[in-house]
PDB file of C-alpha atoms in Angstrom:
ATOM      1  CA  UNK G  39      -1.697 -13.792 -29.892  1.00  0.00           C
ATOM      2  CA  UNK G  40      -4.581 -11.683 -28.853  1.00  0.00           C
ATOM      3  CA  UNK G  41      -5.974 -13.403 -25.903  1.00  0.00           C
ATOM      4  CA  UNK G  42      -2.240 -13.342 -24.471  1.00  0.00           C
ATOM      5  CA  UNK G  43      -1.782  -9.423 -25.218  1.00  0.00           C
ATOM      6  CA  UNK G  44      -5.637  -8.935 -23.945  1.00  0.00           C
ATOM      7  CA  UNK G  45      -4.681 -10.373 -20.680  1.00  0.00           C
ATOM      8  CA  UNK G  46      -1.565  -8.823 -20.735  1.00  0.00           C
ATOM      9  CA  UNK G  47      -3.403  -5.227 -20.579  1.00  0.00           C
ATOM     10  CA  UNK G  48      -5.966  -6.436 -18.347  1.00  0.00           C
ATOM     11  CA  UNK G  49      -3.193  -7.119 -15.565  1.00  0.00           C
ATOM     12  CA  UNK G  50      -1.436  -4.046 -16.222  1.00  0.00           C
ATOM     13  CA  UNK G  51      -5.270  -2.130 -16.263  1.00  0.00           C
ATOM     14  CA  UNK G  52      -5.590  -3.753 -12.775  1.00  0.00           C
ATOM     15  CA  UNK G  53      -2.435  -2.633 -11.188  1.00  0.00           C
ATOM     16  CA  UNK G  54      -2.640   1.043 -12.214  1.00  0.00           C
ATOM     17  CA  UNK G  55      -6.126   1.576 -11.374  1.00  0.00           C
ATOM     18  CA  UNK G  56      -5.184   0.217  -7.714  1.00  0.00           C
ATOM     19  CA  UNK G  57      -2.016   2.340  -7.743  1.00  0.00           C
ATOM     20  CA  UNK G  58      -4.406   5.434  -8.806  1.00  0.00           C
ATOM     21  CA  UNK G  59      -6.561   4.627  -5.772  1.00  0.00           C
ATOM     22  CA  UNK G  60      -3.661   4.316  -3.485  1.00  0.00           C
ATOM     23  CA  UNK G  61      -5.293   5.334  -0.148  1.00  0.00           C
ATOM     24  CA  UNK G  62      -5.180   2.304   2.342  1.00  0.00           C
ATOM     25  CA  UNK G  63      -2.282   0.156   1.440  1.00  0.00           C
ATOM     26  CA  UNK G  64      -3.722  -2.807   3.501  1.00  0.00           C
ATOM     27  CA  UNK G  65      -6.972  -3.005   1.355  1.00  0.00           C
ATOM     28  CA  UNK G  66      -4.747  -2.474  -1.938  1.00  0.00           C
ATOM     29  CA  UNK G  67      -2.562  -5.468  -1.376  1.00  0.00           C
ATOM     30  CA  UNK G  68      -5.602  -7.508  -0.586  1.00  0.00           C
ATOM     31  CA  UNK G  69      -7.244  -6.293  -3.705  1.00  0.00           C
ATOM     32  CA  UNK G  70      -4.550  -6.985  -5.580  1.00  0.00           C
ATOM     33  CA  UNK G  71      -4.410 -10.359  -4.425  1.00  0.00           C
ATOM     34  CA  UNK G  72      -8.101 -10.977  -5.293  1.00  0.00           C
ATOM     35  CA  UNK G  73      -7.786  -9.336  -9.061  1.00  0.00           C
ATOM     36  CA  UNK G  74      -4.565 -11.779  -9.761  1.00  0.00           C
ATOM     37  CA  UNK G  75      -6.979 -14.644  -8.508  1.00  0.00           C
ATOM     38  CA  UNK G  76      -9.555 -13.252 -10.847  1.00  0.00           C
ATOM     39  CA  UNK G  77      -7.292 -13.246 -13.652  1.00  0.00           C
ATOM     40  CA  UNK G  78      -6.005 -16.374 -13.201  1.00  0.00           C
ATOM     41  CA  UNK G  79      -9.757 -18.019 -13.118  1.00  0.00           C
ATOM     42  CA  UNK G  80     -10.002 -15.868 -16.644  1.00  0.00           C
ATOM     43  CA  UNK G  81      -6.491 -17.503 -17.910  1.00  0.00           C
ATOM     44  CA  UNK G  82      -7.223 -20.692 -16.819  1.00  0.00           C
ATOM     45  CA  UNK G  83     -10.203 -20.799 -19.024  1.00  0.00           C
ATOM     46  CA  UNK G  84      -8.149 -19.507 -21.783  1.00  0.00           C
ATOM     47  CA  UNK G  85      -6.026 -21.857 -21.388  1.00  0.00           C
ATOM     48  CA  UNK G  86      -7.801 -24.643 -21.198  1.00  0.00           C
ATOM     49  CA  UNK G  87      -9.736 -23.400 -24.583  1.00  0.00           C
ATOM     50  CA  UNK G  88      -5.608 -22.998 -26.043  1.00  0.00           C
ATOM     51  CA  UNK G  89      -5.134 -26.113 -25.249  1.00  0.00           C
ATOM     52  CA  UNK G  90      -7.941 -27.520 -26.840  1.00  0.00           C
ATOM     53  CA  UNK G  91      -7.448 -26.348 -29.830  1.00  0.00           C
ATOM     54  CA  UNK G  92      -3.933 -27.487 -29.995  1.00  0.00           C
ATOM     55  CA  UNK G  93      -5.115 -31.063 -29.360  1.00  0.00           C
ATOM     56  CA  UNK G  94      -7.919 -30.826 -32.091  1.00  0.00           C
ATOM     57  CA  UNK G  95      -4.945 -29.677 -34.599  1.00  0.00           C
ATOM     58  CA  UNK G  96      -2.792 -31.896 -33.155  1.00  0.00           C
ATOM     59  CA  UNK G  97      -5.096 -34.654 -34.291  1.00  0.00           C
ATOM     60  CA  UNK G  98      -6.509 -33.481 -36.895  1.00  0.00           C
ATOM     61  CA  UNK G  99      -2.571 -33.214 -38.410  1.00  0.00           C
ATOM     62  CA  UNK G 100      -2.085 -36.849 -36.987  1.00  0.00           C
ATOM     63  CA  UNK G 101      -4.728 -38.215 -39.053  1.00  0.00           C
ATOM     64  CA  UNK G 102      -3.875 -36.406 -42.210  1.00  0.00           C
ATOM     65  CA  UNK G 103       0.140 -38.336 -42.354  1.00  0.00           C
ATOM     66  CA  UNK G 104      -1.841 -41.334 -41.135  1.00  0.00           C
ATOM     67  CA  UNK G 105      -3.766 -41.025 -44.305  1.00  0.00           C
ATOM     68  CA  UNK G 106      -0.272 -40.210 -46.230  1.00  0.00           C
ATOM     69  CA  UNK G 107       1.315 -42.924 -45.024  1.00  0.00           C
ATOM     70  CA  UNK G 108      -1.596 -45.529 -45.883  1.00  0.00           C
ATOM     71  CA  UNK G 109      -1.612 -43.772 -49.703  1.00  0.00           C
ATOM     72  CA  UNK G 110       2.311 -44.393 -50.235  1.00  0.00           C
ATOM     73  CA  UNK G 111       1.882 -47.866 -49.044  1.00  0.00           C
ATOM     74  CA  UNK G 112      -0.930 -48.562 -51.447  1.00  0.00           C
ATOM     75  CA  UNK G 113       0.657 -47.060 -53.984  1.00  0.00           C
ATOM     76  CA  UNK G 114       4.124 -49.057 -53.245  1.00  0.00           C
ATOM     77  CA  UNK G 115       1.826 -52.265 -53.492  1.00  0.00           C
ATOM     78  CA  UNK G 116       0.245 -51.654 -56.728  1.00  0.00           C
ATOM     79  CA  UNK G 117       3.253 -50.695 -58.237  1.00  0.00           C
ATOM     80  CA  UNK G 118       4.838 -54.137 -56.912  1.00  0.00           C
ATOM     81  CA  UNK G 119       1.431 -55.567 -58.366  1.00  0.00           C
ATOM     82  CA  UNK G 120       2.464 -54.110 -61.768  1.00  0.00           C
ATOM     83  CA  UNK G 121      -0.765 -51.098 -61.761  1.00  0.00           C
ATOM     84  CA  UNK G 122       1.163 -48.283 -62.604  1.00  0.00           C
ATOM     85  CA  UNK G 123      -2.115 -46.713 -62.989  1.00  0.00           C
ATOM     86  CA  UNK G 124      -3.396 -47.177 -59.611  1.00  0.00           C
ATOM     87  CA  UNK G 125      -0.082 -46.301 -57.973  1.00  0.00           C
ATOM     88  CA  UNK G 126      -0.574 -43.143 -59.875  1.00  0.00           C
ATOM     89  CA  UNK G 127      -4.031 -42.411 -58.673  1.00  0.00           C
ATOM     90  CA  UNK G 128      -2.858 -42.975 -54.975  1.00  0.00           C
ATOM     91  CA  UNK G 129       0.037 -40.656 -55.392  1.00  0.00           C
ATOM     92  CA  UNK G 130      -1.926 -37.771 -56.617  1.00  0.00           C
ATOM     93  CA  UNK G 131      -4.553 -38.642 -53.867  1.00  0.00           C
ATOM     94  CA  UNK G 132      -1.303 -38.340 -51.368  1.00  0.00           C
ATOM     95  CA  UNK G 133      -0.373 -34.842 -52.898  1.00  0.00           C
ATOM     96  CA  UNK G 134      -3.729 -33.344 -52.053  1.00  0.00           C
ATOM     97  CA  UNK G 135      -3.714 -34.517 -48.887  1.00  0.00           C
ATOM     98  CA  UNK G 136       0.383 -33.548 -48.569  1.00  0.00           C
ATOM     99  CA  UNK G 137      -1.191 -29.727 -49.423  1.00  0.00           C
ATOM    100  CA  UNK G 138      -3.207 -29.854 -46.525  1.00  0.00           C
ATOM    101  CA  UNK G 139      -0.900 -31.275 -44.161  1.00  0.00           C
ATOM    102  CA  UNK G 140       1.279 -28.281 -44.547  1.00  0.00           C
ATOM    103  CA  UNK G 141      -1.922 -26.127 -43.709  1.00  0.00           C
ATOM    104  CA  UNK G 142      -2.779 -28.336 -41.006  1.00  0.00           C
ATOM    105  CA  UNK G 143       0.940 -28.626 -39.438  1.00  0.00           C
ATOM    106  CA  UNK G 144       0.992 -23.998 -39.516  1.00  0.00           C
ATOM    107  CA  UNK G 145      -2.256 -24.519 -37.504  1.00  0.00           C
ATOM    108  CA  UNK G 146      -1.138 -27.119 -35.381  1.00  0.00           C
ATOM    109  CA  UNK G 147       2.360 -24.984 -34.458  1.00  0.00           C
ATOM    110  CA  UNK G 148       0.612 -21.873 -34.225  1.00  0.00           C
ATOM    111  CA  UNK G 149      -1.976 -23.749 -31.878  1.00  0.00           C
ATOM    112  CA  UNK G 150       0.940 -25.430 -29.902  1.00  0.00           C
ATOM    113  CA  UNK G 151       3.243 -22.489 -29.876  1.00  0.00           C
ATOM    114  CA  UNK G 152      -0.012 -20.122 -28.428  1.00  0.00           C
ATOM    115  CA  UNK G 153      -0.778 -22.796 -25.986  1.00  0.00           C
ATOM    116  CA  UNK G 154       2.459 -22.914 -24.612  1.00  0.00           C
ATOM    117  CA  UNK G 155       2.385 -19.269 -23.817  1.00  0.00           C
ATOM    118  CA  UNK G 156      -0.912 -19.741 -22.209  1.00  0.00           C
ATOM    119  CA  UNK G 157       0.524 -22.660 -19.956  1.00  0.00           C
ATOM    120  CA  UNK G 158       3.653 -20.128 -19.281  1.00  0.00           C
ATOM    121  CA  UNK G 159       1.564 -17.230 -18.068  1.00  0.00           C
ATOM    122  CA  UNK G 160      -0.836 -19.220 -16.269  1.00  0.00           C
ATOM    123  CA  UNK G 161       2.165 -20.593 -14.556  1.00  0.00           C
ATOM    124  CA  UNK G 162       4.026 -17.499 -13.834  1.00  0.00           C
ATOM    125  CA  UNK G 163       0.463 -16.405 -12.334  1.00  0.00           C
ATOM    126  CA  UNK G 164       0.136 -18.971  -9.820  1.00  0.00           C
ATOM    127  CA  UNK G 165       4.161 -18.870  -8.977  1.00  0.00           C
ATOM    128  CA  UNK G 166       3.559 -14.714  -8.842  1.00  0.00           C
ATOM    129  CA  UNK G 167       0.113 -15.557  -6.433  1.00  0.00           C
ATOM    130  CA  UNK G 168       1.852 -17.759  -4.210  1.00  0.00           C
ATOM    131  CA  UNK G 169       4.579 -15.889  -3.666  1.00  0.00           C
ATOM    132  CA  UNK G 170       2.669 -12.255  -3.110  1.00  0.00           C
ATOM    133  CA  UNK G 171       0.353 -14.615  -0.520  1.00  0.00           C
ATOM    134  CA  UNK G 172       3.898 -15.067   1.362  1.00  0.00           C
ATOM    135  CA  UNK G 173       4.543 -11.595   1.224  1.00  0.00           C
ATOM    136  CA  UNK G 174       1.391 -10.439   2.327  1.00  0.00           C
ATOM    137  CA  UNK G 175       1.445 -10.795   6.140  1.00  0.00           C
ATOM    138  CA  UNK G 176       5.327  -8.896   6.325  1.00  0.00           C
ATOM    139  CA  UNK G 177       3.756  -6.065   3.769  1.00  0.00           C
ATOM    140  CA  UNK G 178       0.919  -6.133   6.384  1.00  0.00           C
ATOM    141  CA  UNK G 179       3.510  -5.691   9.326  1.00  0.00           C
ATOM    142  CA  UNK G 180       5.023  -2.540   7.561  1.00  0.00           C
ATOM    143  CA  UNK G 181       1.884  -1.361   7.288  1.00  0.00           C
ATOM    144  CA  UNK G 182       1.271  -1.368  10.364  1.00  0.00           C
ATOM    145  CA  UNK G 183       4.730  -0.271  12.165  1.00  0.00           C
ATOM    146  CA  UNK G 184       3.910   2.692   9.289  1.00  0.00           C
ATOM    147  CA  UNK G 185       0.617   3.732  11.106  1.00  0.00           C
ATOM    148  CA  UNK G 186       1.844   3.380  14.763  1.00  0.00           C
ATOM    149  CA  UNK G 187       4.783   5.532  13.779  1.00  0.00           C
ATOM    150  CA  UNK G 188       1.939   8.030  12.132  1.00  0.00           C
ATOM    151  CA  UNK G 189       0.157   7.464  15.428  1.00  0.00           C
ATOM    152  CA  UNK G 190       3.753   8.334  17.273  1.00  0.00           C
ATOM    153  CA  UNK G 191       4.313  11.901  15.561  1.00  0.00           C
ATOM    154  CA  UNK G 192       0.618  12.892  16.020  1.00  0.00           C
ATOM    155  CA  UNK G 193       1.320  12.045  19.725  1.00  0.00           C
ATOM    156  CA  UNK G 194       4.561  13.977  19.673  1.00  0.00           C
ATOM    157  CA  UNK G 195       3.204  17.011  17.766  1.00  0.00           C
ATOM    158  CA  UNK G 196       0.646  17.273  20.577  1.00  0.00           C
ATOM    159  CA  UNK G 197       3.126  16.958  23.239  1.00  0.00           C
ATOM    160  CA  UNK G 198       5.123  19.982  21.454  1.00  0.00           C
ATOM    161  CA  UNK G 199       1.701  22.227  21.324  1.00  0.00           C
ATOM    162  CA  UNK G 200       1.394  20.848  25.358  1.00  0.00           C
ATOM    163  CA  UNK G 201       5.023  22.622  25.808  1.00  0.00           C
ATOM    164  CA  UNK G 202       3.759  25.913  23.944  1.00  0.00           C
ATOM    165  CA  UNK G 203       1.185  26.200  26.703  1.00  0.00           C
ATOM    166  CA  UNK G 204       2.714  25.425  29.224  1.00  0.00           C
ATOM    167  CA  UNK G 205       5.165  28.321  28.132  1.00  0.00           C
ATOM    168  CA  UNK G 206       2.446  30.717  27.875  1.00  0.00           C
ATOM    169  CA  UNK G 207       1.423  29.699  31.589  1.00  0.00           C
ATOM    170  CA  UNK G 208       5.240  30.855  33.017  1.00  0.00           C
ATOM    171  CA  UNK G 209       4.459  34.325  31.080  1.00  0.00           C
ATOM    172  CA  UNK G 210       1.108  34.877  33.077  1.00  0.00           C
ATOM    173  CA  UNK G 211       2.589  33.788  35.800  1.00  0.00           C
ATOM    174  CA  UNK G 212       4.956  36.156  35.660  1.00  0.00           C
ATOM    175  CA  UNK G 213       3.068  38.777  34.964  1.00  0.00           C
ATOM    176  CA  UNK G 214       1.187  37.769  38.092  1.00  0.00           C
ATOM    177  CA  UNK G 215       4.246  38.067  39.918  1.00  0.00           C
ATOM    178  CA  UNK G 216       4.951  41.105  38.913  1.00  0.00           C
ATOM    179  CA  UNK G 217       1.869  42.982  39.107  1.00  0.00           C
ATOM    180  CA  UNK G 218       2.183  41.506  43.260  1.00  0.00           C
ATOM    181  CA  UNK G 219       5.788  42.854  43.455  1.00  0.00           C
ATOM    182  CA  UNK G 220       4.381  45.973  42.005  1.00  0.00           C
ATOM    183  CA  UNK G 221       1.192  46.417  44.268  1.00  0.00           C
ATOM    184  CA  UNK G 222       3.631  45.696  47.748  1.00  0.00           C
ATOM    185  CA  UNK G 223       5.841  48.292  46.710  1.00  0.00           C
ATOM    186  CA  UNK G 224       3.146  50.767  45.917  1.00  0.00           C
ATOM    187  CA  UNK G 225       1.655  49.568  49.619  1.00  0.00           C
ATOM    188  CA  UNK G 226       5.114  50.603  51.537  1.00  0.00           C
ATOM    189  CA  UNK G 227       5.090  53.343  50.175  1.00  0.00           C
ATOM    190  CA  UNK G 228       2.051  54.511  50.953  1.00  0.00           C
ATOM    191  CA  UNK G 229       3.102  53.340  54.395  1.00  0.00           C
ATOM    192  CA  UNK G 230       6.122  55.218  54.461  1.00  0.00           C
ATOM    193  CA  UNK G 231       4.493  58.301  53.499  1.00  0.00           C
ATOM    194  CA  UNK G 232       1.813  58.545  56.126  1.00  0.00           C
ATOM    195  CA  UNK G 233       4.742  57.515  59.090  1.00  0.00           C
ATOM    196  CA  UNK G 234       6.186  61.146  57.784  1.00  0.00           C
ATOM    197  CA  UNK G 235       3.364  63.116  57.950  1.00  0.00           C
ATOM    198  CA  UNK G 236       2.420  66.201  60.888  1.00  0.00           C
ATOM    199  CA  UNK G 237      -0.333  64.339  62.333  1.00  0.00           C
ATOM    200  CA  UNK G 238       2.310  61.350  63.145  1.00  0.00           C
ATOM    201  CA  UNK G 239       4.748  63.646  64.405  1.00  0.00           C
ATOM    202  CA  UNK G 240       1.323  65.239  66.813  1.00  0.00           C
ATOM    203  CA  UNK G 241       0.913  61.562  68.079  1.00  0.00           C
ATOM    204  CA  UNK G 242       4.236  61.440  69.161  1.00  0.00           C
ATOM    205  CA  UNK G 243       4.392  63.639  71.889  1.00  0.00           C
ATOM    206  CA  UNK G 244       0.544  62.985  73.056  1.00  0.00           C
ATOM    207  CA  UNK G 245       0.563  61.900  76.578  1.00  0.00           C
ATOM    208  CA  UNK G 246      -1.347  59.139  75.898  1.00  0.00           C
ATOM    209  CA  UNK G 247      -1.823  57.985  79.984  1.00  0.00           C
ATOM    210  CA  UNK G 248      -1.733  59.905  83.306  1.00  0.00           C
ATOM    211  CA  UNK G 249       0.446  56.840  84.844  1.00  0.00           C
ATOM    212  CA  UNK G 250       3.238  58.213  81.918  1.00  0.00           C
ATOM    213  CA  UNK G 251       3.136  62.062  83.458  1.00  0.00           C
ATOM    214  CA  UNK G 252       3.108  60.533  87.019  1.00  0.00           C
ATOM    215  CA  UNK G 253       6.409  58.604  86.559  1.00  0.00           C
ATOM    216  CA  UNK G 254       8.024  61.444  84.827  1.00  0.00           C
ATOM    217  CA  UNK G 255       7.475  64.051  87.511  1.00  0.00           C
ATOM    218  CA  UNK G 256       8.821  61.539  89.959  1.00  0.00           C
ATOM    219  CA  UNK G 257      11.689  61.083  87.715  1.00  0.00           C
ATOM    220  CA  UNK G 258      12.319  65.145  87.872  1.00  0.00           C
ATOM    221  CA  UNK G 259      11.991  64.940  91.794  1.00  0.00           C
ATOM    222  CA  UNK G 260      14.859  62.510  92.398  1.00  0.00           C
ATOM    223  CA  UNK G 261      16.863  64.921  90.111  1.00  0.00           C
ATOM    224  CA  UNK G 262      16.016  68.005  92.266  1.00  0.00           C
ATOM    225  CA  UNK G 263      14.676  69.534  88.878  1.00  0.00           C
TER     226      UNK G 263
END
């Protein structure tokens, strides 16, 4: 039936366009939620309409062997009543209307047999609803664990970058500690060099007090030099 196939691809249209637009997960099952309630305000409509029609064939059929049935009695009776003639004319009135009670009984199962998939799908909609509504909050808690986790490995990728700079801090420092260890060495021996030079040597032997050449003469005395 067309409305069934219509609805069918109107579903299915629903789904992959939120599939295509897949960019917050959250939002999408939400959506998704509110198109399926959409669709099932559209199919219960539909269905109602099905249904309606059924019942009008259905009735419409129920009054055409009604009017069969009343025909063959008549017809019985004036054929009991000896008016061959008038059975006759009811008979042929019960053929016409036997023609269109096969017309109206392909209308009625078609009507039936369409409604019935209507009820089915409306059916499996609400079932499908109510049990996507109870799946909602633990697709929601996934969701969520998801982003902390995303949340996590940002964290953790900024830790590592942390470590990287922290390793280029121990390479400046020591450089620093070299270019100190380097500048101390270069001071001693500057040092060392100007302990060695002729000037030093001069100072050495400079009386530098009169006390100094007073002690040492008396030192000479005592040793009768």
């Amino acid at each position: 039936m067309g409305i069934i196939s219509r609805f069918k691809d109107i579903m299915s249209a629903n789904i992959n366009a939120l599939l295509d637009k897949m960019e917050d997960p959250e939002k999408m099952v939400d959506q998704y939620l509110r198109n399926l309630e959409s669709d099932l305000g559209k199919v219960k409509q539909e269905t109602a309409s099905v249904m309606a029609d059924e019942q009008r064939a259905k009735r419409e059929l129920d009054a055409c062997n009604a009017q069969i049935d009343e025909l063959q009695k008549y017809a019985e009776k004036a054929v009991v009543a000896g008016n061959d003639e008038d059975a006759r004319k009811f008979l042929e009135q019960k053929q016409t209307l036997v023609t269109k009670q096969q017309a109206l009984q392909q209308t009625y199962n078609l009507a039936a047999d369409n409604a019935d998939k209507m009820r089915q799908m409306h059916d499996k909609l609400v079932n499908d609803i109510s049990t996507l509504n109870a799946r909602r909050d633990t697709i929601k808690a996934k969701i969520k664990v998801a982003k902390a986790q995303q949340t996590v490995n940002k964290i953790g990728a900024s830790v590592a970058g942390a470590d990287k700079n922290l390793s280029a801090f121990d390479k400046i420092e020591a450089k620093a500690d070299k270019m100190l260890d380097e500048a101390n060495a270069m001071a001693e021996l500057n040092q060392s060099g100007r302990d060695n030079t002729v000037e030093n040597l001069k100072d050495k032997y400079t009386v530098s007090s009169p006390a100094v050449d007073d002690e040492l003469a008396a030192i000479k005395a005592k040793m009768g030099m």
